[in-house]
């Protein structure tokens, strides 16, 4: 006998709903994993080309041009390049389309005769389309005026403008053009220019001159140089010391000579007299060397002093008698 219980039915229903949600979550996870696994495999050039053709026929030129460009990058076939140029023309990127038509024509001209013959019809179409596009391509000329030690970094639509690009009419696709000027300090200035088909504009950038570098505070840019070398005075000091050493040594040698006279008789000398004789010879030699060095140093120092250039005399202040009320004052310097 079965007994129906509302509470038991409610519990079974809740458990069932939990199972349904868990199952749905598991299925969703499996689908996401399988999709990620499929997307991890890169599309081939042929698949990208077919996707581009489908988007092109549907009028979705953004997807079409992107797929065709990637297909040509992976496998640079002439058909992909021609179709990409046609897609860019339909999308309004006339400057890019004209360049790709030119690339197609250049590649066809480089083919062997037989392969070139098969591309003549498409080459003629590329030349015709390019001729129609050229008058419609807008240009922008960027000129920089002024001088700066550190010129700014200029980018146009994310591409760095080199020095060779300045002052040249650059062919661009119609629409908004973004020019960024970034200084050496990192400050950026952004300018937005809109170009219509066939429009030609010139943008002039004025560079601010670099501020002159100021000298360090407290340091004079016109420091006075030393008036002369200290060498003559050093030599003078050496000379005085030399003369002093020579004089002292000479006086000691004279004293030793007296001892020798008292302690020596002819060629025989006492021990004290013999020592005095040896010491006297040494002191006499020191005296001679001291006098010679002192005289040489003094002479050299004197020559350097006499041959030094004469110092320019400082201009004295003007003096004058002036009246200040009831007093007579003297202003100036003697």
CSV table of C-alpha atoms in Angstrom, one decimal:
chain,number,residue,atom,x,y,z
A,1,UNK,CA,0.0,0.0,0.0
A,2,UNK,CA,1.5,3.3,-1.1
A,3,UNK,CA,1.1,6.4,1.0
A,4,UNK,CA,1.5,9.8,-0.7
A,5,UNK,CA,3.4,12.3,1.4
A,6,UNK,CA,3.5,16.0,0.2
A,7,UNK,CA,6.8,16.5,2.1
A,8,UNK,CA,8.3,13.4,0.5
A,9,UNK,CA,7.2,14.7,-2.9
A,10,UNK,CA,8.7,18.1,-2.3
A,11,UNK,CA,12.0,16.5,-1.3
A,12,UNK,CA,12.1,14.4,-4.4
A,13,UNK,CA,11.3,17.4,-6.6
A,14,UNK,CA,14.2,19.4,-5.0
A,15,UNK,CA,16.6,16.5,-5.4
A,16,UNK,CA,15.5,16.2,-9.0
A,17,UNK,CA,16.1,19.9,-9.7
A,18,UNK,CA,19.5,19.7,-8.2
A,19,UNK,CA,20.4,16.8,-10.5
A,20,UNK,CA,19.1,18.7,-13.5
A,21,UNK,CA,21.2,21.7,-12.6
A,22,UNK,CA,24.3,19.6,-12.1
A,23,UNK,CA,23.8,17.8,-15.3
A,24,UNK,CA,23.3,21.0,-17.2
A,25,UNK,CA,26.5,22.4,-15.7
A,26,UNK,CA,28.4,19.3,-16.6
A,27,UNK,CA,27.1,19.4,-20.2
A,28,UNK,CA,28.0,23.1,-20.5
A,29,UNK,CA,31.5,22.5,-19.2
A,30,UNK,CA,32.0,19.7,-21.8
A,31,UNK,CA,30.7,22.0,-24.6
A,32,UNK,CA,33.0,24.8,-23.5
A,33,UNK,CA,36.0,22.4,-23.3
A,34,UNK,CA,35.3,21.0,-26.7
A,35,UNK,CA,34.9,24.5,-28.2
A,36,UNK,CA,38.2,25.7,-26.6
A,37,UNK,CA,39.9,22.6,-27.9
A,38,UNK,CA,38.6,23.3,-31.4
A,39,UNK,CA,39.6,27.0,-31.2
A,40,UNK,CA,43.1,26.1,-30.1
A,41,UNK,CA,43.9,24.6,-33.5
A,42,UNK,CA,44.8,27.5,-35.8
A,43,UNK,CA,42.8,27.9,-39.0
A,44,UNK,CA,44.6,27.0,-42.2
A,45,UNK,CA,45.2,29.6,-45.0
A,46,UNK,CA,42.5,27.9,-47.1
A,47,UNK,CA,39.9,28.0,-44.3
A,48,UNK,CA,40.6,31.7,-43.7
A,49,UNK,CA,40.3,32.4,-47.4
A,50,UNK,CA,37.0,30.7,-47.6
A,51,UNK,CA,35.8,32.5,-44.5
A,52,UNK,CA,36.9,35.8,-46.0
A,53,UNK,CA,35.0,35.1,-49.3
A,54,UNK,CA,31.8,34.3,-47.3
A,55,UNK,CA,32.1,37.5,-45.3
A,56,UNK,CA,32.9,39.4,-48.4
A,57,UNK,CA,29.8,38.1,-50.2
A,58,UNK,CA,27.7,39.0,-47.1
A,59,UNK,CA,29.0,42.5,-47.1
A,60,UNK,CA,30.9,42.1,-43.8
A,61,UNK,CA,34.1,43.7,-45.1
A,62,UNK,CA,35.7,44.1,-41.6
A,63,UNK,CA,35.8,40.3,-41.1
A,64,UNK,CA,36.4,39.6,-44.7
A,65,UNK,CA,39.5,41.8,-45.0
A,66,UNK,CA,40.9,40.5,-41.7
A,67,UNK,CA,40.5,36.9,-42.8
A,68,UNK,CA,42.0,37.5,-46.2
A,69,UNK,CA,44.9,39.3,-44.8
A,70,UNK,CA,45.7,36.5,-42.4
A,71,UNK,CA,45.3,33.9,-45.1
A,72,UNK,CA,47.8,35.8,-47.3
A,73,UNK,CA,50.2,36.1,-44.4
A,74,UNK,CA,50.1,32.3,-43.9
A,75,UNK,CA,50.3,31.4,-47.6
A,76,UNK,CA,51.1,34.4,-49.9
A,77,UNK,CA,49.0,33.4,-52.9
A,78,UNK,CA,48.3,36.0,-55.6
A,79,UNK,CA,44.6,35.3,-55.5
A,80,UNK,CA,44.4,36.1,-51.8
A,81,UNK,CA,46.3,39.4,-52.3
A,82,UNK,CA,44.1,40.5,-55.2
A,83,UNK,CA,40.9,39.6,-53.3
A,84,UNK,CA,42.3,41.4,-50.2
A,85,UNK,CA,42.9,44.6,-52.2
A,86,UNK,CA,39.4,44.4,-53.6
A,87,UNK,CA,37.9,43.9,-50.1
A,88,UNK,CA,39.9,47.0,-48.8
A,89,UNK,CA,38.6,49.1,-51.7
A,90,UNK,CA,35.0,48.1,-50.8
A,91,UNK,CA,35.7,48.9,-47.1
A,92,UNK,CA,36.9,52.4,-48.0
A,93,UNK,CA,40.5,51.8,-47.2
A,94,UNK,CA,41.5,53.2,-50.6
A,95,UNK,CA,45.2,54.0,-49.8
A,96,UNK,CA,45.8,50.5,-48.5
A,97,UNK,CA,43.9,49.0,-51.4
A,98,UNK,CA,46.0,51.0,-53.9
A,99,UNK,CA,49.2,49.8,-52.3
A,100,UNK,CA,48.1,46.1,-52.4
A,101,UNK,CA,47.0,46.4,-56.0
A,102,UNK,CA,50.5,47.7,-56.7
A,103,UNK,CA,52.0,44.8,-54.8
A,104,UNK,CA,49.9,42.4,-56.8
A,105,UNK,CA,51.1,44.0,-60.1
A,106,UNK,CA,54.7,43.9,-59.0
A,107,UNK,CA,54.5,40.2,-58.1
A,108,UNK,CA,52.8,39.4,-61.4
A,109,UNK,CA,55.5,41.2,-63.4
A,110,UNK,CA,58.2,39.1,-61.7
A,111,UNK,CA,56.6,35.8,-62.7
A,112,UNK,CA,57.8,33.6,-65.5
A,113,UNK,CA,56.2,34.2,-68.9
A,114,UNK,CA,53.8,31.3,-68.7
A,115,UNK,CA,52.6,32.1,-65.2
A,116,UNK,CA,52.4,35.8,-65.9
A,117,UNK,CA,50.2,35.1,-68.9
A,118,UNK,CA,47.6,33.5,-66.6
A,119,UNK,CA,47.4,36.6,-64.4
A,120,UNK,CA,47.2,39.2,-67.2
A,121,UNK,CA,43.4,39.7,-66.8
A,122,UNK,CA,43.5,40.3,-63.1
A,123,UNK,CA,46.6,42.5,-63.5
A,124,UNK,CA,44.7,44.7,-65.9
A,125,UNK,CA,41.8,44.9,-63.4
A,126,UNK,CA,44.2,45.8,-60.6
A,127,UNK,CA,45.8,48.6,-62.8
A,128,UNK,CA,42.3,49.9,-63.6
A,129,UNK,CA,41.1,49.9,-60.1
A,130,UNK,CA,44.3,51.5,-58.8
A,131,UNK,CA,44.0,54.3,-61.4
A,132,UNK,CA,40.5,55.1,-60.1
A,133,UNK,CA,41.7,55.1,-56.5
A,134,UNK,CA,44.8,57.3,-56.7
A,135,UNK,CA,43.0,60.7,-57.2
A,136,UNK,CA,40.8,59.9,-54.2
A,137,UNK,CA,43.6,59.1,-51.7
A,138,UNK,CA,43.9,61.8,-49.0
A,139,UNK,CA,47.3,63.0,-47.8
A,140,UNK,CA,48.6,64.5,-44.6
A,141,UNK,CA,51.9,66.5,-44.4
A,142,UNK,CA,53.4,66.8,-40.9
A,143,UNK,CA,55.9,69.7,-40.5
A,144,UNK,CA,57.9,70.4,-37.3
A,145,UNK,CA,59.1,74.0,-36.6
A,146,UNK,CA,61.5,75.1,-33.9
A,147,UNK,CA,64.6,73.5,-32.5
A,148,UNK,CA,64.9,71.2,-29.5
A,149,UNK,CA,67.9,69.3,-28.1
A,150,UNK,CA,65.6,66.3,-27.5
A,151,UNK,CA,63.0,66.2,-30.3
A,152,UNK,CA,59.6,64.6,-29.4
A,153,UNK,CA,58.5,61.1,-30.4
A,154,UNK,CA,55.8,61.3,-33.0
A,155,UNK,CA,53.4,58.5,-33.9
A,156,UNK,CA,50.7,58.6,-36.5
A,157,UNK,CA,47.9,56.0,-36.0
A,158,UNK,CA,50.3,54.0,-33.8
A,159,UNK,CA,53.2,54.1,-36.3
A,160,UNK,CA,56.4,56.0,-35.5
A,161,UNK,CA,57.1,58.9,-37.8
A,162,UNK,CA,60.8,59.0,-38.7
A,163,UNK,CA,62.7,62.2,-39.7
A,164,UNK,CA,62.3,61.1,-43.4
A,165,UNK,CA,58.5,61.1,-43.0
A,166,UNK,CA,58.3,64.8,-41.9
A,167,UNK,CA,57.4,67.3,-44.5
A,168,UNK,CA,56.3,64.5,-46.9
A,169,UNK,CA,52.7,64.1,-48.1
A,170,UNK,CA,51.7,60.7,-46.5
A,171,UNK,CA,49.0,58.7,-48.3
A,172,UNK,CA,46.3,57.6,-45.8
A,173,UNK,CA,43.0,56.0,-45.7
A,174,UNK,CA,40.0,58.4,-45.3
A,175,UNK,CA,38.7,58.9,-41.8
A,176,UNK,CA,40.2,59.9,-38.4
A,177,UNK,CA,44.0,60.2,-38.1
A,178,UNK,CA,45.5,60.2,-34.6
A,179,UNK,CA,48.9,62.0,-34.2
A,180,UNK,CA,50.6,61.7,-30.8
A,181,UNK,CA,53.4,63.9,-29.7
A,182,UNK,CA,55.4,62.6,-26.7
A,183,UNK,CA,58.2,64.7,-25.1
A,184,UNK,CA,61.3,63.4,-23.5
A,185,UNK,CA,59.6,63.9,-20.1
A,186,UNK,CA,56.8,61.5,-21.0
A,187,UNK,CA,54.1,64.2,-21.5
A,188,UNK,CA,51.8,63.3,-24.5
A,189,UNK,CA,49.8,65.5,-26.7
A,190,UNK,CA,47.2,63.9,-29.0
A,191,UNK,CA,45.8,65.6,-32.1
A,192,UNK,CA,42.9,64.1,-34.1
A,193,UNK,CA,42.5,64.9,-37.8
A,194,UNK,CA,39.7,63.8,-40.1
A,195,UNK,CA,40.5,63.3,-43.8
A,196,UNK,CA,37.9,63.1,-46.5
A,197,UNK,CA,38.6,61.3,-49.8
A,198,UNK,CA,40.8,63.5,-52.0
A,199,UNK,CA,41.6,65.9,-49.1
A,200,UNK,CA,45.1,67.2,-48.5
A,201,UNK,CA,46.1,68.7,-45.2
A,202,UNK,CA,49.2,70.1,-43.6
A,203,UNK,CA,49.8,69.9,-39.8
A,204,UNK,CA,52.4,72.2,-38.3
A,205,UNK,CA,53.9,71.4,-34.9
A,206,UNK,CA,55.7,74.1,-33.0
A,207,UNK,CA,58.5,72.8,-30.8
A,208,UNK,CA,59.2,74.8,-27.6
A,209,UNK,CA,62.9,75.8,-27.3
A,210,UNK,CA,64.8,74.1,-24.5
A,211,UNK,CA,65.3,76.2,-21.5
A,212,UNK,CA,68.9,77.3,-21.0
A,213,UNK,CA,70.7,75.4,-18.3
A,214,UNK,CA,71.3,77.6,-15.2
A,215,UNK,CA,74.5,77.4,-13.3
A,216,UNK,CA,74.5,75.6,-10.0
A,217,UNK,CA,73.4,77.9,-7.1
A,218,UNK,CA,76.3,79.4,-5.3
A,219,UNK,CA,78.8,78.6,-8.1
A,220,UNK,CA,80.0,81.5,-10.2
A,221,UNK,CA,80.4,80.9,-13.9
A,222,UNK,CA,83.3,83.4,-14.0
A,223,UNK,CA,85.5,82.1,-11.2
A,224,UNK,CA,88.8,83.9,-10.7
A,225,UNK,CA,91.8,81.8,-11.4
A,226,UNK,CA,94.7,81.6,-9.0
A,227,UNK,CA,97.0,84.6,-9.4
A,228,UNK,CA,100.1,82.5,-9.7
A,229,UNK,CA,101.8,79.2,-8.9
A,230,UNK,CA,102.9,78.4,-5.3
A,231,UNK,CA,106.1,76.8,-6.6
A,232,UNK,CA,108.3,79.8,-6.1
A,233,UNK,CA,107.3,80.1,-2.5
A,234,UNK,CA,107.9,76.4,-1.9
A,235,UNK,CA,111.4,76.7,-3.4
A,236,UNK,CA,112.0,79.7,-1.2
A,237,UNK,CA,111.1,77.8,1.9
A,238,UNK,CA,113.4,74.9,0.8
A,239,UNK,CA,116.2,77.3,0.1
A,240,UNK,CA,115.9,78.9,3.6
A,241,UNK,CA,115.9,75.5,5.2
A,242,UNK,CA,118.9,74.4,3.2
A,243,UNK,CA,120.9,77.5,4.2
A,244,UNK,CA,119.9,76.9,7.8
A,245,UNK,CA,121.0,73.3,7.8
A,246,UNK,CA,124.3,74.3,6.0
A,247,UNK,CA,125.0,77.0,8.6
A,248,UNK,CA,124.3,74.8,11.6
A,249,UNK,CA,126.4,71.9,10.1
A,250,UNK,CA,129.2,74.4,9.4
A,251,UNK,CA,129.3,75.7,12.9
A,252,UNK,CA,129.4,72.1,14.3
A,253,UNK,CA,132.3,71.3,11.9
A,254,UNK,CA,134.2,74.4,13.1
A,255,UNK,CA,133.7,73.2,16.7
A,256,UNK,CA,135.0,69.7,15.8
A,257,UNK,CA,138.1,71.3,14.2
A,258,UNK,CA,139.0,72.9,17.5
A,259,UNK,CA,138.9,69.5,19.2
A,260,UNK,CA,141.1,68.0,16.5
A,261,UNK,CA,143.7,70.8,17.0
A,262,UNK,CA,143.8,70.0,20.8
A,263,UNK,CA,143.8,66.2,20.5
A,264,UNK,CA,146.1,65.7,17.5
A,265,UNK,CA,149.8,66.2,17.1
A,266,UNK,CA,150.8,65.9,13.5
A,267,UNK,CA,149.6,62.5,12.3
A,268,UNK,CA,148.9,61.0,15.7
A,269,UNK,CA,145.6,61.6,17.4
A,270,UNK,CA,143.9,60.4,20.5
A,271,UNK,CA,140.6,58.5,20.2
A,272,UNK,CA,138.7,61.7,21.0
A,273,UNK,CA,140.5,63.6,18.4
A,274,UNK,CA,140.1,60.8,15.8
A,275,UNK,CA,136.3,60.8,16.3
A,276,UNK,CA,136.2,64.6,16.1
A,277,UNK,CA,138.1,64.5,12.8
A,278,UNK,CA,135.6,62.0,11.3
A,279,UNK,CA,132.6,63.9,12.6
A,280,UNK,CA,134.0,67.1,11.4
A,281,UNK,CA,134.4,65.8,7.8
A,282,UNK,CA,130.8,64.6,7.8
A,283,UNK,CA,129.4,67.8,9.2
A,284,UNK,CA,131.4,69.8,6.6
A,285,UNK,CA,130.0,67.7,3.8
A,286,UNK,CA,126.4,68.3,5.2
A,287,UNK,CA,127.1,72.0,5.4
A,288,UNK,CA,128.3,72.1,1.8
A,289,UNK,CA,125.3,70.2,0.5
A,290,UNK,CA,122.9,72.3,2.6
A,291,UNK,CA,124.4,75.6,1.4
A,292,UNK,CA,124.4,74.4,-2.3
A,293,UNK,CA,120.8,73.2,-2.1
A,294,UNK,CA,119.6,76.4,-0.4
A,295,UNK,CA,121.3,78.7,-2.9
A,296,UNK,CA,119.9,76.6,-5.8
A,297,UNK,CA,116.3,76.6,-4.4
A,298,UNK,CA,116.4,80.3,-3.6
A,299,UNK,CA,117.8,81.2,-7.1
A,300,UNK,CA,115.2,79.1,-8.9
A,301,UNK,CA,112.3,80.6,-6.8
A,302,UNK,CA,113.6,84.1,-7.5
A,303,UNK,CA,113.7,83.4,-11.2
A,304,UNK,CA,110.2,82.1,-11.2
A,305,UNK,CA,108.9,85.2,-9.3
A,306,UNK,CA,110.7,87.6,-11.7
A,307,UNK,CA,109.5,85.8,-14.8
A,308,UNK,CA,105.8,85.5,-13.8
A,309,UNK,CA,103.3,87.6,-15.8
A,310,UNK,CA,102.4,90.8,-14.1
A,311,UNK,CA,98.9,90.7,-12.5
A,312,UNK,CA,96.4,93.1,-13.9
A,313,UNK,CA,95.7,95.9,-11.5
A,314,UNK,CA,92.1,96.1,-10.3
A,315,UNK,CA,90.4,99.3,-11.3
A,316,UNK,CA,90.1,101.5,-8.3
A,317,UNK,CA,86.8,102.9,-7.4
A,318,UNK,CA,86.2,106.5,-8.3
A,319,UNK,CA,86.4,108.9,-5.4
A,320,UNK,CA,84.6,112.2,-5.2
A,321,UNK,CA,83.6,114.9,-2.8
A,322,UNK,CA,79.8,115.0,-2.3
A,323,UNK,CA,77.5,117.2,-0.3
A,324,UNK,CA,75.1,115.5,2.1
A,325,UNK,CA,73.0,118.1,3.7
A,326,UNK,CA,75.4,120.4,5.6
A,327,UNK,CA,78.3,118.0,5.5
A,328,UNK,CA,81.0,117.3,3.0
A,329,UNK,CA,81.7,113.6,2.5
A,330,UNK,CA,84.4,111.8,0.7
A,331,UNK,CA,83.2,108.7,-1.2
A,332,UNK,CA,85.5,106.2,-2.9
A,333,UNK,CA,88.8,104.6,-2.2
A,334,UNK,CA,92.3,105.8,-2.3
